[in-house]
Amino acid sequence: MSELPSIITDNPTVLGIESSCDETAVAIVRGDRTIIAERIASQEAEHAPYGGVVPEIAARAHAERLAPMLEAVMADADMTLEDVDAIAATAGPGLIGGVMVGLVSAKALAMASDKPLIAVNHLEGHALSPRLADPDLGFPYLLLLVSGGHCQILLVEGVGEYRRLATTIDDALGEAFDKTAKILGLGYPGGPKVEKLALTGDASAVSLPRPLKGSKEPHFSFAGLKSAVLRAYDSGEHRSEDIAASFQQAAIDCLIDRLSHALKDLETPPSLVVAGGVAANTAIRSALEAFANKHHMRFAAPPLALCTDNAAMIAWAGCERMPLEQSDPLDFKARPRWPLDPEAEKARGAGVKA
Ligand code: KG4
Ligand code: ZN
């Protein structure tokens, strides 16, 4: 492999590509936090008949949409590849077919333009996204990363310095929202639908468990909560809106309990930050903000569009890495599993994602 192209470290302009799940997205972001252009196409309609993301359909849809979207974003920005300082793409974790579409495209663009390639960990994109929106958010911060595939508490000490304090031993929280939506017949994607229905329900109407609440181990568990939702529904004794509200409250209680546990081991409570798709949930954001206020922690949550999957966060992760002179070779391998903190101890349970 030839030498890596040189890196512009001062206020770089980065083209970012995201294709790890069911959103095809392209963005151009500058180091001064300007989102110069951005497009995103959801595949909701393609996956809705199946009640969840079908990997093969997702990969095909990314392959069809990505090239025209790249062209459109460059046109929106009135830029050519010459005006871009690096090409960043999600290289994992995620559905391998989709990741490969985005990563291979980024490699081709990097090779054609002789610009550096930045292979971004999708979780790093989420983890740094709050700093794109909030210039005053410095390191370190305690990050609650809650998405469709992950539920983790991380101590973010700097770019590339992530210490995982907790993870889920079974389902991710977004997954639990999606399954609850499926049980209640709300359709896909479920999180926003459960949140909306919960607004009209009574959160104390259905008695649901808070798995691992009070446990000495730091982790999350949501499988038992999901099964309890199914039992409550099957009993025929409860209104759907009450089940949705009670489920959401149980989830919030678990998040707060596990964050309290994580705080115990930290000398100075840093800022509290939430990111990932589930961070779009207003009830969860409010509960976390109240928790942060109680503990005299600064609270930050990205705007809703930066919570769910997007390419601006991937381009931004590229901007963050440029000053560290970190780029990747053109033979970088897509990684369907890619932990942010490889040193983290394995949590018990087999279903740990990433
Ligand atoms: O980060 P994301 O877009 O994709 C992954 O990397 O997984 O997160 C998607 C997840 C889905 O499970 C979706 O149901 C959930 O985020 N989600 C929500 C809300 N909006 C999206 N969950 C609860 N409330 C919401 N408003
Ligand atoms: Zn995500």
mmCIF file of N, CA and C in Angstrom, residues 188-306:
data_model
loop_
_atom_site.group_PDB
_atom_site.id
_atom_site.type_symbol
_atom_site.label_atom_id
_atom_site.label_comp_id
_atom_site.label_asym_id
_atom_site.label_seq_id
_atom_site.Cartn_x
_atom_site.Cartn_y
_atom_site.Cartn_z
ATOM 1 N N TYR A 188 -43.347 -0.307 12.331
ATOM 2 C CA TYR A 188 -41.909 0.002 12.353
ATOM 3 C C TYR A 188 -41.669 1.340 11.667
ATOM 4 N N PRO A 189 -40.722 2.175 12.117
ATOM 5 C CA PRO A 189 -39.868 2.002 13.308
ATOM 6 C C PRO A 189 -40.634 2.378 14.570
ATOM 7 N N GLY A 190 -40.361 1.667 15.626
ATOM 8 C CA GLY A 190 -41.257 1.694 16.773
ATOM 9 C C GLY A 190 -41.057 2.794 17.796
ATOM 10 N N GLY A 191 -39.790 3.222 18.011
ATOM 11 C CA GLY A 191 -39.507 4.152 19.105
ATOM 12 C C GLY A 191 -40.423 5.371 19.128
ATOM 13 N N PRO A 192 -40.456 6.136 18.034
ATOM 14 C CA PRO A 192 -41.284 7.348 18.055
ATOM 15 C C PRO A 192 -42.770 7.032 18.250
ATOM 16 N N LYS A 193 -43.208 5.859 17.768
ATOM 17 C CA LYS A 193 -44.634 5.507 17.886
ATOM 18 C C LYS A 193 -44.984 5.169 19.336
ATOM 19 N N VAL A 194 -44.090 4.461 20.014
ATOM 20 C CA VAL A 194 -44.326 4.153 21.430
ATOM 21 C C VAL A 194 -44.334 5.456 22.234
ATOM 22 N N GLU A 195 -43.395 6.331 21.923
ATOM 23 C CA GLU A 195 -43.328 7.609 22.649
ATOM 24 C C GLU A 195 -44.637 8.392 22.494
ATOM 25 N N LYS A 196 -45.151 8.430 21.282
ATOM 26 C CA LYS A 196 -46.374 9.197 21.022
ATOM 27 C C LYS A 196 -47.559 8.592 21.769
ATOM 28 N N LEU A 197 -47.676 7.263 21.704
ATOM 29 C CA LEU A 197 -48.797 6.599 22.379
ATOM 30 C C LEU A 197 -48.702 6.778 23.896
ATOM 31 N N ALA A 198 -47.470 6.763 24.402
ATOM 32 C CA ALA A 198 -47.254 6.880 25.856
ATOM 33 C C ALA A 198 -47.782 8.209 26.394
ATOM 34 N N LEU A 199 -47.821 9.220 25.542
ATOM 35 C CA LEU A 199 -48.282 10.551 25.990
ATOM 36 C C LEU A 199 -49.713 10.508 26.533
ATOM 37 N N THR A 200 -50.508 9.564 26.011
ATOM 38 C CA THR A 200 -51.915 9.512 26.429
ATOM 39 C C THR A 200 -52.160 8.392 27.443
ATOM 40 N N GLY A 201 -51.082 7.736 27.904
ATOM 41 C CA GLY A 201 -51.253 6.611 28.822
ATOM 42 C C GLY A 201 -50.891 6.950 30.259
ATOM 43 N N ASP A 202 -51.195 6.011 31.151
ATOM 44 C CA ASP A 202 -50.883 6.157 32.576
ATOM 45 C C ASP A 202 -49.669 5.275 32.876
ATOM 46 N N ALA A 203 -48.555 5.926 33.244
ATOM 47 C CA ALA A 203 -47.286 5.205 33.424
ATOM 48 C C ALA A 203 -47.287 4.304 34.653
ATOM 49 N N SER A 204 -48.309 4.454 35.526
ATOM 50 C CA SER A 204 -48.338 3.596 36.714
ATOM 51 C C SER A 204 -49.417 2.512 36.598
ATOM 52 N N ALA A 205 -50.021 2.418 35.426
ATOM 53 C CA ALA A 205 -51.156 1.493 35.288
ATOM 54 C C ALA A 205 -50.728 0.030 35.203
ATOM 55 N N VAL A 206 -49.579 -0.228 34.602
ATOM 56 C CA VAL A 206 -49.148 -1.614 34.395
ATOM 57 C C VAL A 206 -47.870 -1.853 35.192
ATOM 58 N N SER A 207 -47.883 -2.897 35.998
ATOM 59 C CA SER A 207 -46.709 -3.195 36.817
ATOM 60 C C SER A 207 -45.681 -3.958 35.969
ATOM 61 N N LEU A 208 -44.544 -3.313 35.703
ATOM 62 C CA LEU A 208 -43.511 -3.928 34.862
ATOM 63 C C LEU A 208 -42.179 -3.950 35.621
ATOM 64 N N PRO A 209 -41.316 -4.935 35.316
ATOM 65 C CA PRO A 209 -40.041 -5.035 36.045
ATOM 66 C C PRO A 209 -39.036 -3.972 35.620
ATOM 67 N N ARG A 210 -38.060 -3.714 36.482
ATOM 68 C CA ARG A 210 -36.914 -2.847 36.181
ATOM 69 C C ARG A 210 -35.679 -3.752 36.246
ATOM 70 N N PRO A 211 -35.352 -4.468 35.169
ATOM 71 C CA PRO A 211 -34.265 -5.462 35.245
ATOM 72 C C PRO A 211 -32.934 -4.835 35.673
ATOM 73 N N LEU A 212 -32.262 -5.531 36.575
ATOM 74 C CA LEU A 212 -30.939 -5.158 37.113
ATOM 75 C C LEU A 212 -30.949 -3.878 37.959
ATOM 76 N N LYS A 213 -32.127 -3.319 38.228
ATOM 77 C CA LYS A 213 -32.166 -2.121 39.077
ATOM 78 C C LYS A 213 -31.588 -2.470 40.446
ATOM 79 N N GLY A 214 -30.655 -1.655 40.903
ATOM 80 C CA GLY A 214 -30.028 -1.886 42.206
ATOM 81 C C GLY A 214 -28.919 -2.925 42.171
ATOM 82 N N SER A 215 -28.679 -3.521 41.023
ATOM 83 C CA SER A 215 -27.659 -4.576 40.938
ATOM 84 C C SER A 215 -26.256 -4.006 41.154
ATOM 85 N N LYS A 216 -25.376 -4.846 41.711
ATOM 86 C CA LYS A 216 -23.994 -4.408 41.946
ATOM 87 C C LYS A 216 -23.213 -4.317 40.645
ATOM 88 N N GLU A 217 -23.610 -5.155 39.683
ATOM 89 C CA GLU A 217 -22.912 -5.051 38.391
ATOM 90 C C GLU A 217 -23.449 -3.824 37.657
ATOM 91 N N PRO A 218 -22.641 -3.267 36.752
ATOM 92 C CA PRO A 218 -23.008 -1.958 36.192
ATOM 93 C C PRO A 218 -23.985 -1.999 35.017
ATOM 94 N N HIS A 219 -24.333 -3.194 34.525
ATOM 95 C CA HIS A 219 -24.919 -3.291 33.191
ATOM 96 C C HIS A 219 -26.437 -3.080 33.114
ATOM 97 N N PHE A 220 -26.919 -3.114 31.864
ATOM 98 C CA PHE A 220 -28.347 -2.989 31.558
ATOM 99 C C PHE A 220 -28.892 -4.353 31.133
ATOM 100 N N SER A 221 -30.207 -4.498 31.242
ATOM 101 C CA SER A 221 -30.890 -5.658 30.683
ATOM 102 C C SER A 221 -32.308 -5.221 30.337
ATOM 103 N N PHE A 222 -32.763 -5.556 29.146
ATOM 104 C CA PHE A 222 -34.122 -5.155 28.765
ATOM 105 C C PHE A 222 -34.981 -6.328 28.267
ATOM 106 N N ALA A 223 -34.379 -7.541 28.187
ATOM 107 C CA ALA A 223 -35.137 -8.678 27.645
ATOM 108 C C ALA A 223 -36.345 -8.996 28.529
ATOM 109 N N GLY A 224 -36.146 -8.959 29.852
ATOM 110 C CA GLY A 224 -37.233 -9.285 30.784
ATOM 111 C C GLY A 224 -38.358 -8.265 30.705
ATOM 112 N N LEU A 225 -37.998 -7.023 30.475
ATOM 113 C CA LEU A 225 -39.002 -5.957 30.358
ATOM 114 C C LEU A 225 -39.864 -6.188 29.119
ATOM 115 N N LYS A 226 -39.189 -6.554 28.053
ATOM 116 C CA LYS A 226 -39.904 -6.822 26.788
ATOM 117 C C LYS A 226 -40.878 -7.998 26.959
ATOM 118 N N SER A 227 -40.418 -9.063 27.627
ATOM 119 C CA SER A 227 -41.301 -10.223 27.839
ATOM 120 C C SER A 227 -42.484 -9.833 28.706
ATOM 121 N N ALA A 228 -42.239 -8.958 29.695
ATOM 122 C CA ALA A 228 -43.336 -8.524 30.577
ATOM 123 C C ALA A 228 -44.356 -7.694 29.792
ATOM 124 N N VAL A 229 -43.867 -6.915 28.841
ATOM 125 C CA VAL A 229 -44.768 -6.143 27.983
ATOM 126 C C VAL A 229 -45.672 -7.106 27.191
ATOM 127 N N LEU A 230 -45.072 -8.165 26.690
ATOM 128 C CA LEU A 230 -45.842 -9.150 25.913
ATOM 129 C C LEU A 230 -46.914 -9.807 26.788
ATOM 130 N N ARG A 231 -46.521 -10.156 28.037
ATOM 131 C CA ARG A 231 -47.496 -10.790 28.953
ATOM 132 C C ARG A 231 -48.634 -9.824 29.277
ATOM 133 N N ALA A 232 -48.265 -8.562 29.499
ATOM 134 C CA ALA A 232 -49.293 -7.566 29.839
ATOM 135 C C ALA A 232 -50.270 -7.405 28.679
ATOM 136 N N TYR A 233 -49.735 -7.417 27.484
ATOM 137 C CA TYR A 233 -50.582 -7.253 26.293
ATOM 138 C C TYR A 233 -51.494 -8.475 26.130
ATOM 139 N N ASP A 234 -50.859 -9.671 26.258
ATOM 140 C CA ASP A 234 -51.615 -10.918 26.059
ATOM 141 C C ASP A 234 -52.715 -11.100 27.104
ATOM 142 N N SER A 235 -52.537 -10.519 28.282
ATOM 143 C CA SER A 235 -53.547 -10.676 29.346
ATOM 144 C C SER A 235 -54.867 -10.016 28.948
ATOM 145 N N GLY A 236 -54.796 -9.074 28.027
ATOM 146 C CA GLY A 236 -56.012 -8.383 27.586
ATOM 147 C C GLY A 236 -56.584 -7.436 28.628
ATOM 148 N N GLU A 237 -55.835 -7.226 29.721
ATOM 149 C CA GLU A 237 -56.375 -6.411 30.823
ATOM 150 C C GLU A 237 -56.009 -4.942 30.728
ATOM 151 N N HIS A 238 -55.117 -4.596 29.789
ATOM 152 C CA HIS A 238 -54.596 -3.215 29.791
ATOM 153 C C HIS A 238 -54.806 -2.517 28.469
ATOM 154 N N ARG A 239 -54.926 -1.196 28.557
ATOM 155 C CA ARG A 239 -54.999 -0.382 27.351
ATOM 156 C C ARG A 239 -53.586 -0.247 26.774
ATOM 157 N N SER A 240 -53.484 -0.209 25.447
ATOM 158 C CA SER A 240 -52.155 -0.111 24.807
ATOM 159 C C SER A 240 -51.401 1.134 25.262
ATOM 160 N N GLU A 241 -52.114 2.255 25.413
ATOM 161 C CA GLU A 241 -51.413 3.483 25.798
ATOM 162 C C GLU A 241 -50.829 3.375 27.207
ATOM 163 N N ASP A 242 -51.524 2.605 28.093
ATOM 164 C CA ASP A 242 -50.993 2.415 29.440
ATOM 165 C C ASP A 242 -49.748 1.513 29.411
ATOM 166 N N ILE A 243 -49.793 0.510 28.542
ATOM 167 C CA ILE A 243 -48.611 -0.371 28.419
ATOM 168 C C ILE A 243 -47.434 0.446 27.888
ATOM 169 N N ALA A 244 -47.682 1.277 26.860
ATOM 170 C CA ALA A 244 -46.596 2.088 26.284
ATOM 171 C C ALA A 244 -46.009 3.026 27.342
ATOM 172 N N ALA A 245 -46.872 3.713 28.091
ATOM 173 C CA ALA A 245 -46.395 4.670 29.092
ATOM 174 C C ALA A 245 -45.649 3.948 30.210
ATOM 175 N N SER A 246 -46.173 2.783 30.636
ATOM 176 C CA SER A 246 -45.536 2.039 31.727
ATOM 177 C C SER A 246 -44.191 1.479 31.278
ATOM 178 N N PHE A 247 -44.143 1.029 30.026
ATOM 179 C CA PHE A 247 -42.863 0.526 29.478
ATOM 180 C C PHE A 247 -41.821 1.646 29.458
ATOM 181 N N GLN A 248 -42.237 2.797 28.942
ATOM 182 C CA GLN A 248 -41.279 3.906 28.823
ATOM 183 C C GLN A 248 -40.772 4.336 30.203
ATOM 184 N N GLN A 249 -41.697 4.337 31.189
ATOM 185 C CA GLN A 249 -41.280 4.723 32.541
ATOM 186 C C GLN A 249 -40.312 3.704 33.129
ATOM 187 N N ALA A 250 -40.578 2.421 32.886
ATOM 188 C CA ALA A 250 -39.678 1.375 33.389
ATOM 189 C C ALA A 250 -38.290 1.560 32.771
ATOM 190 N N ALA A 251 -38.259 1.859 31.469
ATOM 191 C CA ALA A 251 -36.974 2.062 30.781
ATOM 192 C C ALA A 251 -36.241 3.255 31.401
ATOM 193 N N ILE A 252 -36.969 4.332 31.647
ATOM 194 C CA ILE A 252 -36.347 5.529 32.236
ATOM 195 C C ILE A 252 -35.777 5.195 33.619
ATOM 196 N N ASP A 253 -36.558 4.484 34.421
ATOM 197 C CA ASP A 253 -36.079 4.117 35.763
ATOM 198 C C ASP A 253 -34.778 3.315 35.682
ATOM 199 N N CYS A 254 -34.718 2.400 34.719
ATOM 200 C CA CYS A 254 -33.492 1.589 34.552
ATOM 201 C C CYS A 254 -32.320 2.482 34.159
ATOM 202 N N LEU A 255 -32.537 3.404 33.226
ATOM 203 C CA LEU A 255 -31.441 4.288 32.782
ATOM 204 C C LEU A 255 -30.908 5.103 33.957
ATOM 205 N N ILE A 256 -31.825 5.680 34.725
ATOM 206 C CA ILE A 256 -31.411 6.537 35.847
ATOM 207 C C ILE A 256 -30.662 5.718 36.898
ATOM 208 N N ASP A 257 -31.181 4.517 37.188
ATOM 209 C CA ASP A 257 -30.530 3.668 38.189
ATOM 210 C C ASP A 257 -29.109 3.291 37.766
ATOM 211 N N ARG A 258 -28.954 2.937 36.497
ATOM 212 C CA ARG A 258 -27.629 2.512 36.018
ATOM 213 C C ARG A 258 -26.660 3.700 35.923
ATOM 214 N N LEU A 259 -27.190 4.870 35.620
ATOM 215 C CA LEU A 259 -26.328 6.070 35.597
ATOM 216 C C LEU A 259 -25.879 6.411 37.020
ATOM 217 N N SER A 260 -26.772 6.257 37.987
ATOM 218 C CA SER A 260 -26.403 6.509 39.385
ATOM 219 C C SER A 260 -25.278 5.566 39.784
ATOM 220 N N HIS A 261 -25.403 4.322 39.347
ATOM 221 C CA HIS A 261 -24.374 3.331 39.653
ATOM 222 C C HIS A 261 -23.032 3.756 39.049
ATOM 223 N N ALA A 262 -23.063 4.214 37.796
ATOM 224 C CA ALA A 262 -21.822 4.616 37.110
ATOM 225 C C ALA A 262 -21.186 5.820 37.802
ATOM 226 N N LEU A 263 -22.021 6.713 38.295
ATOM 227 C CA LEU A 263 -21.504 7.931 38.941
ATOM 228 C C LEU A 263 -20.740 7.623 40.217
ATOM 229 N N LYS A 264 -21.157 6.560 40.885
ATOM 230 C CA LYS A 264 -20.543 6.209 42.181
ATOM 231 C C LYS A 264 -19.036 6.068 42.064
ATOM 232 N N ASP A 265 -18.562 5.565 40.926
ATOM 233 C CA ASP A 265 -17.130 5.290 40.770
ATOM 234 C C ASP A 265 -16.359 6.470 40.205
ATOM 235 N N LEU A 266 -17.030 7.588 39.936
ATOM 236 C CA LEU A 266 -16.333 8.726 39.340
ATOM 237 C C LEU A 266 -16.113 9.803 40.394
ATOM 238 N N GLU A 267 -14.893 10.269 40.504
ATOM 239 C CA GLU A 267 -14.591 11.253 41.548
ATOM 240 C C GLU A 267 -15.336 12.564 41.324
ATOM 241 N N THR A 268 -15.093 13.163 40.137
ATOM 242 C CA THR A 268 -15.802 14.411 39.841
ATOM 243 C C THR A 268 -16.836 14.096 38.783
ATOM 244 N N PRO A 269 -18.104 14.337 39.054
ATOM 245 C CA PRO A 269 -19.077 14.051 37.996
ATOM 246 C C PRO A 269 -18.840 14.955 36.792
ATOM 247 N N PRO A 270 -18.566 14.358 35.627
ATOM 248 C CA PRO A 270 -18.363 15.193 34.435
ATOM 249 C C PRO A 270 -19.719 15.604 33.854
ATOM 250 N N SER A 271 -19.740 16.163 32.659
ATOM 251 C CA SER A 271 -21.014 16.471 32.000
ATOM 252 C C SER A 271 -21.730 15.163 31.681
ATOM 253 N N LEU A 272 -23.046 15.229 31.589
ATOM 254 C CA LEU A 272 -23.825 14.068 31.161
ATOM 255 C C LEU A 272 -24.332 14.329 29.752
ATOM 256 N N VAL A 273 -24.084 13.366 28.869
ATOM 257 C CA VAL A 273 -24.442 13.531 27.473
ATOM 258 C C VAL A 273 -25.221 12.299 27.026
ATOM 259 N N VAL A 274 -26.275 12.511 26.235
ATOM 260 C CA VAL A 274 -27.006 11.368 25.694
ATOM 261 C C VAL A 274 -26.929 11.439 24.171
ATOM 262 N N ALA A 275 -26.763 10.292 23.531
ATOM 263 C CA ALA A 275 -26.679 10.259 22.071
ATOM 264 C C ALA A 275 -27.244 8.938 21.562
ATOM 265 N N GLY A 276 -27.468 8.843 20.249
ATOM 266 C CA GLY A 276 -28.058 7.651 19.648
ATOM 267 C C GLY A 276 -29.550 7.863 19.420
ATOM 268 N N GLY A 277 -30.152 6.991 18.622
ATOM 269 C CA GLY A 277 -31.540 7.168 18.194
ATOM 270 C C GLY A 277 -32.531 7.367 19.332
ATOM 271 N N VAL A 278 -32.367 6.623 20.427
ATOM 272 C CA VAL A 278 -33.323 6.712 21.537
ATOM 273 C C VAL A 278 -33.217 8.073 22.241
ATOM 274 N N ALA A 279 -32.099 8.759 22.035
ATOM 275 C CA ALA A 279 -31.933 10.104 22.614
ATOM 276 C C ALA A 279 -32.910 11.097 21.997
ATOM 277 N N ALA A 280 -33.606 10.684 20.936
ATOM 278 C CA ALA A 280 -34.635 11.552 20.348
ATOM 279 C C ALA A 280 -35.902 11.567 21.202
ATOM 280 N N ASN A 281 -35.981 10.687 22.195
ATOM 281 C CA ASN A 281 -37.178 10.562 23.032
ATOM 282 C C ASN A 281 -37.244 11.684 24.077
ATOM 283 N N THR A 282 -38.290 12.490 23.990
ATOM 284 C CA THR A 282 -38.393 13.681 24.846
ATOM 285 C C THR A 282 -38.514 13.320 26.330
ATOM 286 N N ALA A 283 -39.273 12.282 26.638
ATOM 287 C CA ALA A 283 -39.437 11.899 28.049
ATOM 288 C C ALA A 283 -38.093 11.459 28.630
ATOM 289 N N ILE A 284 -37.323 10.724 27.834
ATOM 290 C CA ILE A 284 -36.011 10.261 28.305
ATOM 291 C C ILE A 284 -35.063 11.451 28.464
ATOM 292 N N ARG A 285 -35.081 12.352 27.509
ATOM 293 C CA ARG A 285 -34.219 13.547 27.611
ATOM 294 C C ARG A 285 -34.548 14.345 28.876
ATOM 295 N N SER A 286 -35.848 14.541 29.146
ATOM 296 C CA SER A 286 -36.238 15.328 30.320
ATOM 297 C C SER A 286 -35.776 14.643 31.602
ATOM 298 N N ALA A 287 -35.950 13.314 31.667
ATOM 299 C CA ALA A 287 -35.550 12.585 32.876
ATOM 300 C C ALA A 287 -34.039 12.685 33.088
ATOM 301 N N LEU A 288 -33.293 12.617 31.999
ATOM 302 C CA LEU A 288 -31.826 12.693 32.120
ATOM 303 C C LEU A 288 -31.395 14.099 32.527
ATOM 304 N N GLU A 289 -32.087 15.082 31.984
ATOM 305 C CA GLU A 289 -31.740 16.462 32.333
ATOM 306 C C GLU A 289 -31.983 16.704 33.831
ATOM 307 N N ALA A 290 -33.113 16.193 34.325
ATOM 308 C CA ALA A 290 -33.426 16.351 35.756
ATOM 309 C C ALA A 290 -32.368 15.642 36.604
ATOM 310 N N PHE A 291 -31.967 14.455 36.158
ATOM 311 C CA PHE A 291 -30.925 13.696 36.874
ATOM 312 C C PHE A 291 -29.621 14.491 36.906
ATOM 313 N N ALA A 292 -29.257 15.067 35.749
ATOM 314 C CA ALA A 292 -28.013 15.844 35.670
ATOM 315 C C ALA A 292 -28.085 17.059 36.596
ATOM 316 N N ASN A 293 -29.216 17.746 36.596
ATOM 317 C CA ASN A 293 -29.364 18.921 37.469
ATOM 318 C C ASN A 293 -29.193 18.525 38.926
ATOM 319 N N LYS A 294 -29.818 17.406 39.274
ATOM 320 C CA LYS A 294 -29.747 16.940 40.665
ATOM 321 C C LYS A 294 -28.294 16.688 41.081
ATOM 322 N N HIS A 295 -27.502 16.215 40.148
ATOM 323 C CA HIS A 295 -26.106 15.879 40.472
ATOM 324 C C HIS A 295 -25.138 16.994 40.066
ATOM 325 N N HIS A 296 -25.664 18.161 39.767
ATOM 326 C CA HIS A 296 -24.852 19.324 39.388
ATOM 327 C C HIS A 296 -23.934 19.010 38.213
ATOM 328 N N MET A 297 -24.495 18.290 37.255
ATOM 329 C CA MET A 297 -23.731 17.980 36.042
ATOM 330 C C MET A 297 -24.318 18.801 34.899
ATOM 331 N N ARG A 298 -23.439 19.233 33.995
ATOM 332 C CA ARG A 298 -23.912 19.888 32.784
ATOM 333 C C ARG A 298 -24.581 18.820 31.927
ATOM 334 N N PHE A 299 -25.667 19.161 31.257
ATOM 335 C CA PHE A 299 -26.365 18.181 30.421
ATOM 336 C C PHE A 299 -26.335 18.614 28.959
ATOM 337 N N ALA A 300 -26.047 17.690 28.073
ATOM 338 C CA ALA A 300 -26.057 18.004 26.641
ATOM 339 C C ALA A 300 -26.722 16.865 25.873
ATOM 340 N N ALA A 301 -27.568 17.235 24.947
ATOM 341 C CA ALA A 301 -28.194 16.245 24.052
ATOM 342 C C ALA A 301 -28.242 16.874 22.670
ATOM 343 N N PRO A 302 -27.811 16.146 21.649
ATOM 344 C CA PRO A 302 -27.822 16.747 20.306
ATOM 345 C C PRO A 302 -29.255 17.013 19.842
ATOM 346 N N PRO A 303 -29.446 17.938 18.896
ATOM 347 C CA PRO A 303 -30.772 18.114 18.316
ATOM 348 C C PRO A 303 -31.266 16.790 17.724
ATOM 349 N N LEU A 304 -32.587 16.644 17.620
ATOM 350 C CA LEU A 304 -33.159 15.342 17.238
ATOM 351 C C LEU A 304 -32.561 14.765 15.951
ATOM 352 N N ALA A 305 -32.315 15.630 14.954
ATOM 353 C CA ALA A 305 -31.812 15.131 13.667
ATOM 354 C C ALA A 305 -30.409 14.543 13.787
ATOM 355 N N LEU A 306 -29.680 14.935 14.834
ATOM 356 C CA LEU A 306 -28.335 14.384 15.025
ATOM 357 C C LEU A 306 -28.356 13.145 15.920
#
